[in-house]
């Protein structure tokens, strides 16, 4: 066993644990709070959502749930948590086998009441439209945490609306209200235009934004990539069944809607993309940058793709004209200063998150490599004026001194990562998901951020035993959102 027996299988059906969520003393939240986009209870501290879309709920295998761990002056605290499934009071629907509630999550204040809301996808939801149509719901934030919700959209037969990598949130039309962006037809965007009422209604109809390629979206990310104050949307896509011809597409946000572009490389050809995306200002120039993880190997395009072995990331700087693919910086496990060695199957680039770890105002990059033996690793890369660097990079796993547990084959530590400043000190903590831990029960680790970067000192982990949920096959930590 790699975790203490207290994290072992919890018997019985999923229910909301009787755990207090810290509430605001005053009835009105601080709307200007710096963590508004991920602060569900309005206390000024960022919170963390953890998904377990494969989990059994009330005997229904694969029904799925989302757990929320709340931030505080001392960081994330498992003593203040919620577990939410489709069997929870106020959550739309009911837990059914294969719903995959928690397939994807995103956060924003959709109703503009000063509390962040949690948008949740259920990619396997069966609806009147047919099997596996999928659905997207919102769970409303408030002074006592998340409570109540409404369905925002349903998909078409086998459309898997709200599935993993196909859900994000941002103000793509510049009207000051967040919009929900999903994927339909595998490659087109469906935009649910805000603002949203508490009944899920909006004043504008949803829009279908056609993608420039007949390809498949693997991941979505939102951020202001051109500095105009309007959110842009980026997608990692692939053209073939063998994961070949991967590329990066982005839609720039305007007052008239989203306009599509394709990134090109310095050679003038389409920039080779990947499967995972994250956004943040790594070089501190005021423009959000795009980070693309290419973790899957073995496609024909590996032949002419630099640094493909073991997985790689591409940092693409944002500019006033959008992401500049000609200035992309590539990093893999053989890059100078990066711990480790590029070996096939390492999966470097599977998990991605961008935020300031050490408080120097440059966003840093956390990269998951769940295939590194014996149980997976996470590497942190410092941000600089020239982009990410291997100088000062660090590697963490369950075998790192101070990190709980022991790495074992199949743990998949690093499959999901999230940098979140849960204590409000200007330095992000590192949350790591290992959905394969303990025979695919899954678990989550939290490591502190300091002026010298992430430290294993004071790190902790939690799993189903802490949450009071069914462990077997839950794959807790498959996704992390804040």
CSV table of C-alpha atoms in Angstrom, one decimal:
chain,number,residue,atom,x,y,z
A,1,UNK,CA,0.0,0.0,0.0
A,2,UNK,CA,1.3,3.4,-0.8
A,3,UNK,CA,-1.0,5.4,1.4
A,4,UNK,CA,-2.0,4.9,5.0
A,5,UNK,CA,-4.9,2.5,5.7
A,6,UNK,CA,-7.0,5.5,6.7
A,7,UNK,CA,-7.2,6.3,3.0
A,8,UNK,CA,-8.5,2.9,2.1
A,9,UNK,CA,-11.9,1.9,0.7
A,10,UNK,CA,-14.8,3.7,2.4
A,11,UNK,CA,-17.8,1.5,2.5
A,12,UNK,CA,-21.3,2.6,1.5
A,13,UNK,CA,-22.8,5.1,-0.9
A,14,UNK,CA,-21.5,8.6,-1.6
A,15,UNK,CA,-23.1,11.3,0.6
A,16,UNK,CA,-22.2,14.9,1.6
A,17,UNK,CA,-19.8,14.6,4.5
A,18,UNK,CA,-20.9,16.4,7.7
A,19,UNK,CA,-18.0,18.8,7.4
A,20,UNK,CA,-18.4,22.6,8.0
A,21,UNK,CA,-17.5,24.9,5.1
A,22,UNK,CA,-16.2,28.3,6.4
A,23,UNK,CA,-18.8,31.0,5.8
A,24,UNK,CA,-18.6,34.7,5.5
A,25,UNK,CA,-19.4,36.6,8.7
A,26,UNK,CA,-21.0,39.4,6.6
A,27,UNK,CA,-23.9,38.6,4.2
A,28,UNK,CA,-22.3,40.4,1.3
A,29,UNK,CA,-19.2,39.1,-0.4
A,30,UNK,CA,-16.2,41.2,-1.4
A,31,UNK,CA,-16.9,41.3,-5.1
A,32,UNK,CA,-13.4,42.7,-5.8
A,33,UNK,CA,-11.7,39.6,-4.2
A,34,UNK,CA,-8.5,38.6,-5.9
A,35,UNK,CA,-9.6,35.0,-6.2
A,36,UNK,CA,-13.1,35.6,-7.4
A,37,UNK,CA,-12.8,33.1,-10.3
A,38,UNK,CA,-12.1,30.2,-7.9
A,39,UNK,CA,-13.4,31.4,-4.5
A,40,UNK,CA,-16.7,29.5,-4.0
A,41,UNK,CA,-17.5,30.9,-0.5
A,42,UNK,CA,-16.2,34.4,-0.9
A,43,UNK,CA,-13.7,34.3,1.9
A,44,UNK,CA,-10.9,35.6,-0.3
A,45,UNK,CA,-9.0,32.3,-0.6
A,46,UNK,CA,-8.9,30.1,-3.7
A,47,UNK,CA,-10.5,26.7,-3.5
A,48,UNK,CA,-9.7,23.5,-5.3
A,49,UNK,CA,-12.1,21.2,-7.2
A,50,UNK,CA,-11.1,17.5,-7.5
A,51,UNK,CA,-12.8,15.1,-9.9
A,52,UNK,CA,-13.5,11.4,-9.7
A,53,UNK,CA,-15.6,10.8,-12.9
A,54,UNK,CA,-15.1,7.0,-12.7
A,55,UNK,CA,-16.3,6.7,-9.1
A,56,UNK,CA,-19.2,4.6,-7.9
A,57,UNK,CA,-22.1,6.6,-6.3
A,58,UNK,CA,-25.0,4.8,-4.6
A,59,UNK,CA,-24.0,1.6,-6.3
A,60,UNK,CA,-23.8,3.2,-9.8
A,61,UNK,CA,-20.4,2.5,-11.3
A,62,UNK,CA,-18.9,5.4,-13.2
A,63,UNK,CA,-21.6,7.9,-12.0
A,64,UNK,CA,-18.8,10.2,-10.8
A,65,UNK,CA,-18.5,13.1,-8.3
A,66,UNK,CA,-16.6,16.3,-7.6
A,67,UNK,CA,-14.9,17.1,-4.3
A,68,UNK,CA,-14.1,20.7,-3.3
A,69,UNK,CA,-11.4,21.5,-0.7
A,70,UNK,CA,-11.6,25.0,0.6
A,71,UNK,CA,-8.7,27.4,0.9
A,72,UNK,CA,-7.8,29.3,4.1
A,73,UNK,CA,-5.0,31.4,5.6
A,74,UNK,CA,-3.1,28.2,6.1
A,75,UNK,CA,-3.9,26.8,2.6
A,76,UNK,CA,-6.1,24.0,1.5
A,77,UNK,CA,-7.8,22.2,4.4
A,78,UNK,CA,-9.5,18.8,4.0
A,79,UNK,CA,-11.4,19.6,7.2
A,80,UNK,CA,-13.5,22.1,5.1
A,81,UNK,CA,-14.7,20.2,2.1
A,82,UNK,CA,-17.7,19.2,0.1
A,83,UNK,CA,-18.5,16.2,-2.0
A,84,UNK,CA,-21.0,16.7,-4.8
A,85,UNK,CA,-22.7,14.2,-7.1
A,86,UNK,CA,-25.9,14.1,-9.0
A,87,UNK,CA,-27.5,12.6,-5.9
A,88,UNK,CA,-26.6,15.6,-3.8
A,89,UNK,CA,-29.4,17.9,-2.8
A,90,UNK,CA,-29.9,20.7,-5.4
A,91,UNK,CA,-27.6,19.2,-8.1
A,92,UNK,CA,-29.5,18.5,-11.3
A,93,UNK,CA,-30.1,14.9,-12.4
A,94,UNK,CA,-29.5,11.7,-10.6
A,95,UNK,CA,-26.4,9.5,-10.3
A,96,UNK,CA,-26.5,6.8,-13.0
A,97,UNK,CA,-23.9,4.3,-14.2
A,98,UNK,CA,-21.5,5.8,-16.7
A,99,UNK,CA,-22.6,9.4,-16.4
A,100,UNK,CA,-19.0,10.5,-15.6
A,101,UNK,CA,-20.1,13.5,-13.6
A,102,UNK,CA,-16.9,15.5,-13.2
A,103,UNK,CA,-15.6,14.7,-16.7
A,104,UNK,CA,-14.5,18.3,-16.8
A,105,UNK,CA,-14.7,21.3,-14.5
A,106,UNK,CA,-14.3,25.1,-14.9
A,107,UNK,CA,-14.9,28.1,-12.6
A,108,UNK,CA,-16.3,31.6,-13.0
A,109,UNK,CA,-18.8,33.9,-11.4
A,110,UNK,CA,-21.6,33.1,-13.9
A,111,UNK,CA,-24.4,35.0,-12.2
A,112,UNK,CA,-22.1,37.9,-11.1
A,113,UNK,CA,-23.1,37.7,-7.4
A,114,UNK,CA,-19.5,37.9,-6.2
A,115,UNK,CA,-19.1,34.2,-5.6
A,116,UNK,CA,-17.3,31.8,-8.0
A,117,UNK,CA,-19.5,29.0,-9.4
A,118,UNK,CA,-18.4,25.6,-10.5
A,119,UNK,CA,-19.3,24.4,-14.0
A,120,UNK,CA,-19.3,20.6,-14.3
A,121,UNK,CA,-19.4,18.4,-17.3
A,122,UNK,CA,-20.9,14.9,-17.3
A,123,UNK,CA,-19.7,13.5,-20.6
A,124,UNK,CA,-21.6,10.2,-20.3
A,125,UNK,CA,-24.9,11.5,-19.4
A,126,UNK,CA,-27.9,9.9,-21.2
A,127,UNK,CA,-30.6,12.4,-22.1
A,128,UNK,CA,-33.7,12.6,-24.2
A,129,UNK,CA,-31.4,13.3,-27.1
A,130,UNK,CA,-29.9,9.8,-26.7
A,131,UNK,CA,-27.1,7.9,-25.0
A,132,UNK,CA,-23.9,9.6,-24.0
A,133,UNK,CA,-25.2,12.9,-25.1
A,134,UNK,CA,-23.5,14.6,-22.1
A,135,UNK,CA,-24.5,17.6,-20.1
A,136,UNK,CA,-23.1,20.7,-18.5
A,137,UNK,CA,-24.4,22.0,-15.2
A,138,UNK,CA,-23.5,24.9,-12.9
A,139,UNK,CA,-23.3,24.6,-9.1
A,140,UNK,CA,-23.8,28.0,-7.5
A,141,UNK,CA,-21.3,29.5,-5.0
A,142,UNK,CA,-22.4,31.3,-1.8
A,143,UNK,CA,-21.3,32.2,1.7
A,144,UNK,CA,-21.6,28.6,2.8
A,145,UNK,CA,-19.9,27.1,-0.3
A,146,UNK,CA,-21.5,25.4,-3.3
A,147,UNK,CA,-25.3,24.7,-3.1
A,148,UNK,CA,-27.9,24.2,-5.7
A,149,UNK,CA,-27.5,24.2,-9.5
A,150,UNK,CA,-29.1,24.1,-12.9
A,151,UNK,CA,-28.4,22.4,-16.2
A,152,UNK,CA,-26.9,24.8,-18.7
A,153,UNK,CA,-26.9,22.6,-21.8
A,154,UNK,CA,-27.3,19.0,-23.1
A,155,UNK,CA,-25.6,17.4,-26.0
A,156,UNK,CA,-26.7,15.3,-29.0
A,157,UNK,CA,-26.6,11.5,-29.2
A,158,UNK,CA,-23.0,10.2,-28.4
A,159,UNK,CA,-21.9,13.8,-28.5
A,160,UNK,CA,-20.3,13.6,-25.0
A,161,UNK,CA,-20.9,17.3,-24.2
A,162,UNK,CA,-18.8,18.4,-21.3
A,163,UNK,CA,-16.3,15.6,-21.6
A,164,UNK,CA,-12.7,15.9,-20.5
A,165,UNK,CA,-10.8,18.7,-22.2
A,166,UNK,CA,-13.9,20.1,-23.8
A,167,UNK,CA,-15.1,22.7,-21.3
A,168,UNK,CA,-13.8,26.1,-20.4
A,169,UNK,CA,-15.1,29.5,-19.3
A,170,UNK,CA,-14.2,33.1,-20.3
A,171,UNK,CA,-15.7,36.4,-21.4
A,172,UNK,CA,-15.2,35.8,-25.2
A,173,UNK,CA,-17.4,38.7,-26.3
A,174,UNK,CA,-16.2,41.4,-24.0
A,175,UNK,CA,-19.5,42.2,-22.3
A,176,UNK,CA,-18.2,41.8,-18.8
A,177,UNK,CA,-20.0,38.5,-18.2
A,178,UNK,CA,-18.3,35.0,-18.4
A,179,UNK,CA,-19.4,32.7,-21.2
A,180,UNK,CA,-19.3,28.9,-21.1
A,181,UNK,CA,-17.5,27.2,-24.1
A,182,UNK,CA,-18.0,23.6,-24.9
A,183,UNK,CA,-17.3,21.4,-28.0
A,184,UNK,CA,-19.8,19.8,-30.4
A,185,UNK,CA,-19.3,17.8,-33.5
A,186,UNK,CA,-15.8,17.0,-32.1
A,187,UNK,CA,-14.3,20.2,-33.5
A,188,UNK,CA,-16.8,23.1,-33.3
A,189,UNK,CA,-17.4,25.4,-30.3
A,190,UNK,CA,-20.7,25.9,-28.6
A,191,UNK,CA,-20.7,29.2,-26.7
A,192,UNK,CA,-23.3,29.7,-24.0
A,193,UNK,CA,-23.4,33.5,-23.7
A,194,UNK,CA,-23.5,35.1,-20.2
A,195,UNK,CA,-24.7,36.7,-18.0
A,196,UNK,CA,-26.6,33.8,-16.6
A,197,UNK,CA,-29.7,33.9,-14.3
A,198,UNK,CA,-30.0,31.5,-11.4
A,199,UNK,CA,-32.3,29.4,-13.5
A,200,UNK,CA,-29.6,29.1,-16.1
A,201,UNK,CA,-31.3,31.4,-18.6
A,202,UNK,CA,-29.4,33.9,-20.6
A,203,UNK,CA,-30.4,37.0,-22.5
A,204,UNK,CA,-28.5,35.8,-25.6
A,205,UNK,CA,-28.9,32.5,-27.5
A,206,UNK,CA,-26.0,30.1,-27.6
A,207,UNK,CA,-23.8,30.2,-30.7
A,208,UNK,CA,-22.1,27.6,-32.8
A,209,UNK,CA,-18.6,28.6,-33.9
A,210,UNK,CA,-17.2,26.4,-36.6
A,211,UNK,CA,-13.7,25.2,-36.3
A,212,UNK,CA,-11.3,25.7,-39.2
A,213,UNK,CA,-10.5,21.9,-39.5
A,214,UNK,CA,-12.5,18.7,-39.6
A,215,UNK,CA,-10.5,17.4,-36.7
A,216,UNK,CA,-11.0,16.5,-33.0
A,217,UNK,CA,-10.5,18.8,-30.0
A,218,UNK,CA,-8.4,17.2,-27.3
A,219,UNK,CA,-8.3,20.1,-24.9
A,220,UNK,CA,-9.5,23.7,-24.5
A,221,UNK,CA,-8.0,26.7,-22.7
A,222,UNK,CA,-9.1,30.3,-22.1
A,223,UNK,CA,-7.1,33.4,-21.6
A,224,UNK,CA,-6.4,36.9,-23.0
A,225,UNK,CA,-3.7,35.9,-25.5
A,226,UNK,CA,-3.6,39.3,-27.2
A,227,UNK,CA,-4.0,41.7,-24.3
A,228,UNK,CA,-7.2,43.4,-25.5
A,229,UNK,CA,-9.2,42.6,-22.4
A,230,UNK,CA,-11.4,40.0,-24.1
A,231,UNK,CA,-10.9,36.2,-23.5
A,232,UNK,CA,-9.5,34.1,-26.4
A,233,UNK,CA,-10.0,30.3,-26.7
A,234,UNK,CA,-7.3,27.9,-27.7
A,235,UNK,CA,-7.7,24.2,-28.7
A,236,UNK,CA,-5.3,21.3,-29.1
A,237,UNK,CA,-6.5,19.2,-32.0
A,238,UNK,CA,-5.6,16.2,-34.0
A,239,UNK,CA,-6.5,15.0,-37.5
A,240,UNK,CA,-6.1,11.3,-37.4
A,241,UNK,CA,-7.0,8.2,-35.5
A,242,UNK,CA,-3.3,7.6,-34.8
A,243,UNK,CA,-2.7,10.9,-33.0
A,244,UNK,CA,-0.9,12.3,-36.0
A,245,UNK,CA,-0.9,15.8,-37.5
A,246,UNK,CA,-1.6,17.5,-34.1
A,247,UNK,CA,-2.0,21.3,-34.3
A,248,UNK,CA,-3.0,24.3,-32.3
A,249,UNK,CA,-6.0,26.5,-33.2
A,250,UNK,CA,-7.2,29.6,-31.4
A,251,UNK,CA,-10.2,31.8,-31.6
A,252,UNK,CA,-9.6,35.5,-30.8
A,253,UNK,CA,-12.4,37.0,-28.7
A,254,UNK,CA,-14.1,40.1,-30.1
A,255,UNK,CA,-17.3,42.1,-29.5
A,256,UNK,CA,-18.6,40.4,-32.6
A,257,UNK,CA,-17.8,36.9,-31.6
A,258,UNK,CA,-14.9,34.4,-31.9
A,259,UNK,CA,-12.6,34.4,-35.0
A,260,UNK,CA,-10.5,31.4,-35.8
A,261,UNK,CA,-6.7,31.3,-36.4
A,262,UNK,CA,-4.1,28.5,-36.8
A,263,UNK,CA,-0.7,28.9,-35.3
A,264,UNK,CA,2.3,28.5,-37.6
A,265,UNK,CA,5.9,27.7,-36.8
A,266,UNK,CA,9.1,29.6,-37.8
A,267,UNK,CA,9.2,27.5,-40.9
A,268,UNK,CA,5.8,28.9,-42.0
A,269,UNK,CA,4.1,25.5,-41.6
A,270,UNK,CA,1.4,24.6,-39.0
A,271,UNK,CA,2.9,24.4,-35.5
A,272,UNK,CA,3.0,20.8,-34.2
A,273,UNK,CA,0.7,20.8,-31.2
A,274,UNK,CA,-0.2,18.2,-28.6
A,275,UNK,CA,-3.0,17.0,-26.4
A,276,UNK,CA,-3.0,19.3,-23.3
A,277,UNK,CA,-3.2,23.1,-22.8
A,278,UNK,CA,-2.6,25.7,-20.1
A,279,UNK,CA,-2.5,29.5,-20.2
A,280,UNK,CA,-0.5,32.1,-18.1
A,281,UNK,CA,1.9,35.0,-18.4
A,282,UNK,CA,5.3,33.2,-18.1
A,283,UNK,CA,7.4,36.0,-19.4
A,284,UNK,CA,5.6,38.8,-17.5
A,285,UNK,CA,5.0,41.0,-20.5
A,286,UNK,CA,1.3,41.5,-19.9
A,287,UNK,CA,0.1,39.0,-22.4
A,288,UNK,CA,-1.1,35.5,-21.5
A,289,UNK,CA,1.0,32.8,-23.1
A,290,UNK,CA,0.0,29.4,-24.3
A,291,UNK,CA,1.6,26.2,-23.1
A,292,UNK,CA,1.0,23.0,-25.1
A,293,UNK,CA,1.8,19.5,-23.8
A,294,UNK,CA,2.6,16.8,-26.3
A,295,UNK,CA,2.8,13.7,-24.1
A,296,UNK,CA,1.7,10.9,-26.6
A,297,UNK,CA,4.4,9.4,-28.7
A,298,UNK,CA,4.5,7.0,-31.6
A,299,UNK,CA,2.7,8.9,-34.4
A,300,UNK,CA,4.3,9.3,-37.8
A,301,UNK,CA,4.6,13.0,-37.1
A,302,UNK,CA,7.2,12.3,-34.4
A,303,UNK,CA,9.7,11.9,-37.2
A,304,UNK,CA,9.8,15.6,-37.8
A,305,UNK,CA,8.7,16.8,-34.4
A,306,UNK,CA,11.6,18.1,-32.2
A,307,UNK,CA,12.0,16.7,-28.7
A,308,UNK,CA,9.1,14.2,-29.1
A,309,UNK,CA,10.8,11.5,-27.1
A,310,UNK,CA,9.3,11.1,-23.7
A,311,UNK,CA,6.9,14.0,-24.3
A,312,UNK,CA,7.5,17.7,-24.5
A,313,UNK,CA,5.9,21.1,-23.9
A,314,UNK,CA,5.9,24.1,-26.2
A,315,UNK,CA,5.7,27.6,-24.7
A,316,UNK,CA,4.1,30.0,-27.2
A,317,UNK,CA,4.3,33.7,-26.1
A,318,UNK,CA,1.2,35.9,-26.4
A,319,UNK,CA,1.5,39.2,-28.2
A,320,UNK,CA,-0.7,42.1,-29.3
A,321,UNK,CA,-1.4,40.0,-32.4
A,322,UNK,CA,-2.1,36.8,-30.5
A,323,UNK,CA,0.1,33.8,-29.8
A,324,UNK,CA,3.4,33.8,-31.8
A,325,UNK,CA,4.2,30.3,-32.9
A,326,UNK,CA,7.4,31.4,-34.6
A,327,UNK,CA,8.9,32.1,-31.1
A,328,UNK,CA,7.9,28.8,-29.5
A,329,UNK,CA,10.3,27.4,-26.9
A,330,UNK,CA,10.3,23.6,-26.7
A,331,UNK,CA,11.3,21.8,-23.5
A,332,UNK,CA,11.6,18.0,-22.7
A,333,UNK,CA,13.3,15.9,-20.1
A,334,UNK,CA,16.6,16.2,-22.0
A,335,UNK,CA,16.5,20.0,-21.9
A,336,UNK,CA,19.5,21.5,-19.9
A,337,UNK,CA,18.7,21.8,-16.2
A,338,UNK,CA,15.5,19.7,-16.4
A,339,UNK,CA,15.6,16.8,-14.0
A,340,UNK,CA,15.3,13.3,-15.5
A,341,UNK,CA,16.0,11.7,-18.9
A,342,UNK,CA,13.8,11.6,-21.9
A,343,UNK,CA,12.6,8.0,-22.2
A,344,UNK,CA,9.6,6.6,-24.2
A,345,UNK,CA,6.4,6.5,-22.2
A,346,UNK,CA,7.4,9.2,-19.7
A,347,UNK,CA,4.3,11.2,-20.6
A,348,UNK,CA,6.0,14.6,-20.0
A,349,UNK,CA,3.3,17.2,-20.7
A,350,UNK,CA,0.2,15.1,-19.6
A,351,UNK,CA,-0.6,17.4,-16.7
A,352,UNK,CA,-0.2,21.2,-17.1
A,353,UNK,CA,-0.8,24.3,-15.0
A,354,UNK,CA,0.6,27.8,-15.1
A,355,UNK,CA,0.9,30.2,-12.1
A,356,UNK,CA,3.4,32.1,-9.9
A,357,UNK,CA,5.0,29.6,-7.5
A,358,UNK,CA,7.7,31.7,-5.9
A,359,UNK,CA,6.1,35.2,-5.8
A,360,UNK,CA,8.4,36.8,-8.4
A,361,UNK,CA,5.5,37.7,-10.6
A,362,UNK,CA,6.6,35.4,-13.4
A,363,UNK,CA,4.2,32.6,-14.0
A,364,UNK,CA,5.9,29.2,-13.6
A,365,UNK,CA,4.9,25.9,-15.2
A,366,UNK,CA,4.0,22.6,-13.5
A,367,UNK,CA,4.3,19.6,-15.9
A,368,UNK,CA,3.1,16.1,-15.1
A,369,UNK,CA,5.0,13.1,-16.3
A,370,UNK,CA,2.9,10.2,-15.0
A,371,UNK,CA,4.9,7.6,-16.9
A,372,UNK,CA,8.2,8.2,-15.3
A,373,UNK,CA,9.1,5.0,-13.3
A,374,UNK,CA,8.2,4.0,-10.7
A,375,UNK,CA,4.9,5.9,-10.2
A,376,UNK,CA,5.1,9.3,-12.0
A,377,UNK,CA,6.6,12.7,-11.4
A,378,UNK,CA,5.8,16.4,-11.6
A,379,UNK,CA,8.4,18.9,-12.8
A,380,UNK,CA,8.2,22.6,-12.1
A,381,UNK,CA,9.9,25.0,-14.6
A,382,UNK,CA,10.6,28.7,-13.5
A,383,UNK,CA,9.2,31.5,-15.7
A,384,UNK,CA,11.6,34.2,-17.0
A,385,UNK,CA,11.5,37.1,-19.4
A,386,UNK,CA,12.6,34.6,-22.1
A,387,UNK,CA,10.0,32.0,-21.2
A,388,UNK,CA,10.4,28.8,-19.2
A,389,UNK,CA,13.9,27.6,-18.2
A,390,UNK,CA,15.4,24.4,-17.0
A,391,UNK,CA,17.6,26.4,-14.6
A,392,UNK,CA,16.0,25.9,-11.1
A,393,UNK,CA,13.6,23.2,-12.3
A,394,UNK,CA,12.5,20.7,-9.7
A,395,UNK,CA,11.1,17.2,-9.8
A,396,UNK,CA,8.7,15.7,-7.3
A,397,UNK,CA,7.2,12.2,-6.8
A,398,UNK,CA,6.0,9.9,-4.0
A,399,UNK,CA,9.7,8.9,-3.5
A,400,UNK,CA,10.7,12.5,-2.8
A,401,UNK,CA,11.7,12.9,0.8
A,402,UNK,CA,8.8,14.6,2.6
A,403,UNK,CA,6.1,13.6,0.1
A,404,UNK,CA,3.8,10.9,1.5
A,405,UNK,CA,3.6,7.5,0.0
A,406,UNK,CA,5.7,5.3,-2.3
A,407,UNK,CA,5.7,5.4,-6.0
A,408,UNK,CA,4.4,2.2,-7.7
A,409,UNK,CA,3.8,1.2,-11.3
A,410,UNK,CA,0.5,2.5,-12.5
A,411,UNK,CA,0.0,5.2,-9.9
A,412,UNK,CA,0.1,7.9,-12.6
A,413,UNK,CA,1.2,10.6,-10.3
A,414,UNK,CA,1.1,13.8,-12.3
A,415,UNK,CA,-1.8,12.9,-14.6
A,416,UNK,CA,-3.4,16.1,-13.4
A,417,UNK,CA,-1.7,19.1,-11.8
A,418,UNK,CA,-3.0,22.4,-10.6
A,419,UNK,CA,-1.2,25.5,-9.2
A,420,UNK,CA,-3.5,27.3,-6.8
A,421,UNK,CA,-2.7,30.1,-4.3
A,422,UNK,CA,-5.1,28.8,-1.6
A,423,UNK,CA,-3.6,30.8,1.3
A,424,UNK,CA,-3.4,34.2,-0.5
A,425,UNK,CA,0.3,34.7,0.0
A,426,UNK,CA,1.1,35.3,-3.7
A,427,UNK,CA,2.7,31.9,-4.1
A,428,UNK,CA,0.9,29.0,-5.6
A,429,UNK,CA,0.7,25.5,-4.0
A,430,UNK,CA,1.0,22.5,-6.2
A,431,UNK,CA,-1.9,20.0,-6.2
A,432,UNK,CA,-1.2,16.7,-8.0
A,433,UNK,CA,-3.6,13.9,-9.0
A,434,UNK,CA,-2.7,10.3,-9.2
A,435,UNK,CA,-5.8,8.5,-10.4
A,436,UNK,CA,-4.1,5.1,-10.6
A,437,UNK,CA,-3.1,5.1,-6.9
A,438,UNK,CA,-4.1,2.1,-4.9
A,439,UNK,CA,-5.4,0.0,-7.8
A,440,UNK,CA,-7.1,3.0,-9.5
A,441,UNK,CA,-8.8,4.3,-6.4
A,442,UNK,CA,-6.9,7.5,-6.9
A,443,UNK,CA,-5.5,10.2,-4.5
A,444,UNK,CA,-4.4,13.8,-4.4
A,445,UNK,CA,-1.3,15.5,-3.0
A,446,UNK,CA,-0.7,19.1,-2.0
A,447,UNK,CA,2.8,20.6,-1.9
A,448,UNK,CA,3.5,24.2,-0.6
A,449,UNK,CA,4.9,27.1,-2.6
A,450,UNK,CA,7.7,29.2,-1.2
A,451,UNK,CA,10.1,31.9,-2.4
A,452,UNK,CA,12.4,29.1,-3.5
A,453,UNK,CA,9.7,27.2,-5.3
A,454,UNK,CA,7.7,24.2,-4.4
A,455,UNK,CA,8.8,22.3,-1.3
A,456,UNK,CA,7.8,18.8,-0.1
A,457,UNK,CA,8.0,20.0,3.5
A,458,UNK,CA,4.6,20.1,5.0
A,459,UNK,CA,3.0,18.3,2.0
A,460,UNK,CA,0.0,16.0,2.6
A,461,UNK,CA,-2.3,13.7,0.6
A,462,UNK,CA,-5.9,12.7,0.8
A,463,UNK,CA,-8.1,10.1,-0.8
A,464,UNK,CA,-11.5,8.4,-0.5
A,465,UNK,CA,-11.1,7.7,3.2
A,466,UNK,CA,-10.9,11.4,3.9
A,467,UNK,CA,-13.8,12.2,1.6
A,468,UNK,CA,-16.1,9.4,2.8
A,469,UNK,CA,-16.5,8.0,-0.8
A,470,UNK,CA,-16.3,4.6,-2.4
A,471,UNK,CA,-12.6,4.0,-3.3
A,472,UNK,CA,-12.7,1.1,-5.8
A,473,UNK,CA,-12.1,2.3,-9.3
A,474,UNK,CA,-12.9,5.9,-8.4
A,475,UNK,CA,-9.7,7.4,-10.0
A,476,UNK,CA,-9.8,10.3,-7.7
A,477,UNK,CA,-7.6,13.1,-9.0
A,478,UNK,CA,-8.3,12.4,-12.7
A,479,UNK,CA,-8.9,16.2,-13.0
A,480,UNK,CA,-8.2,19.3,-10.9
A,481,UNK,CA,-9.8,22.7,-11.3
A,482,UNK,CA,-9.7,26.0,-9.5
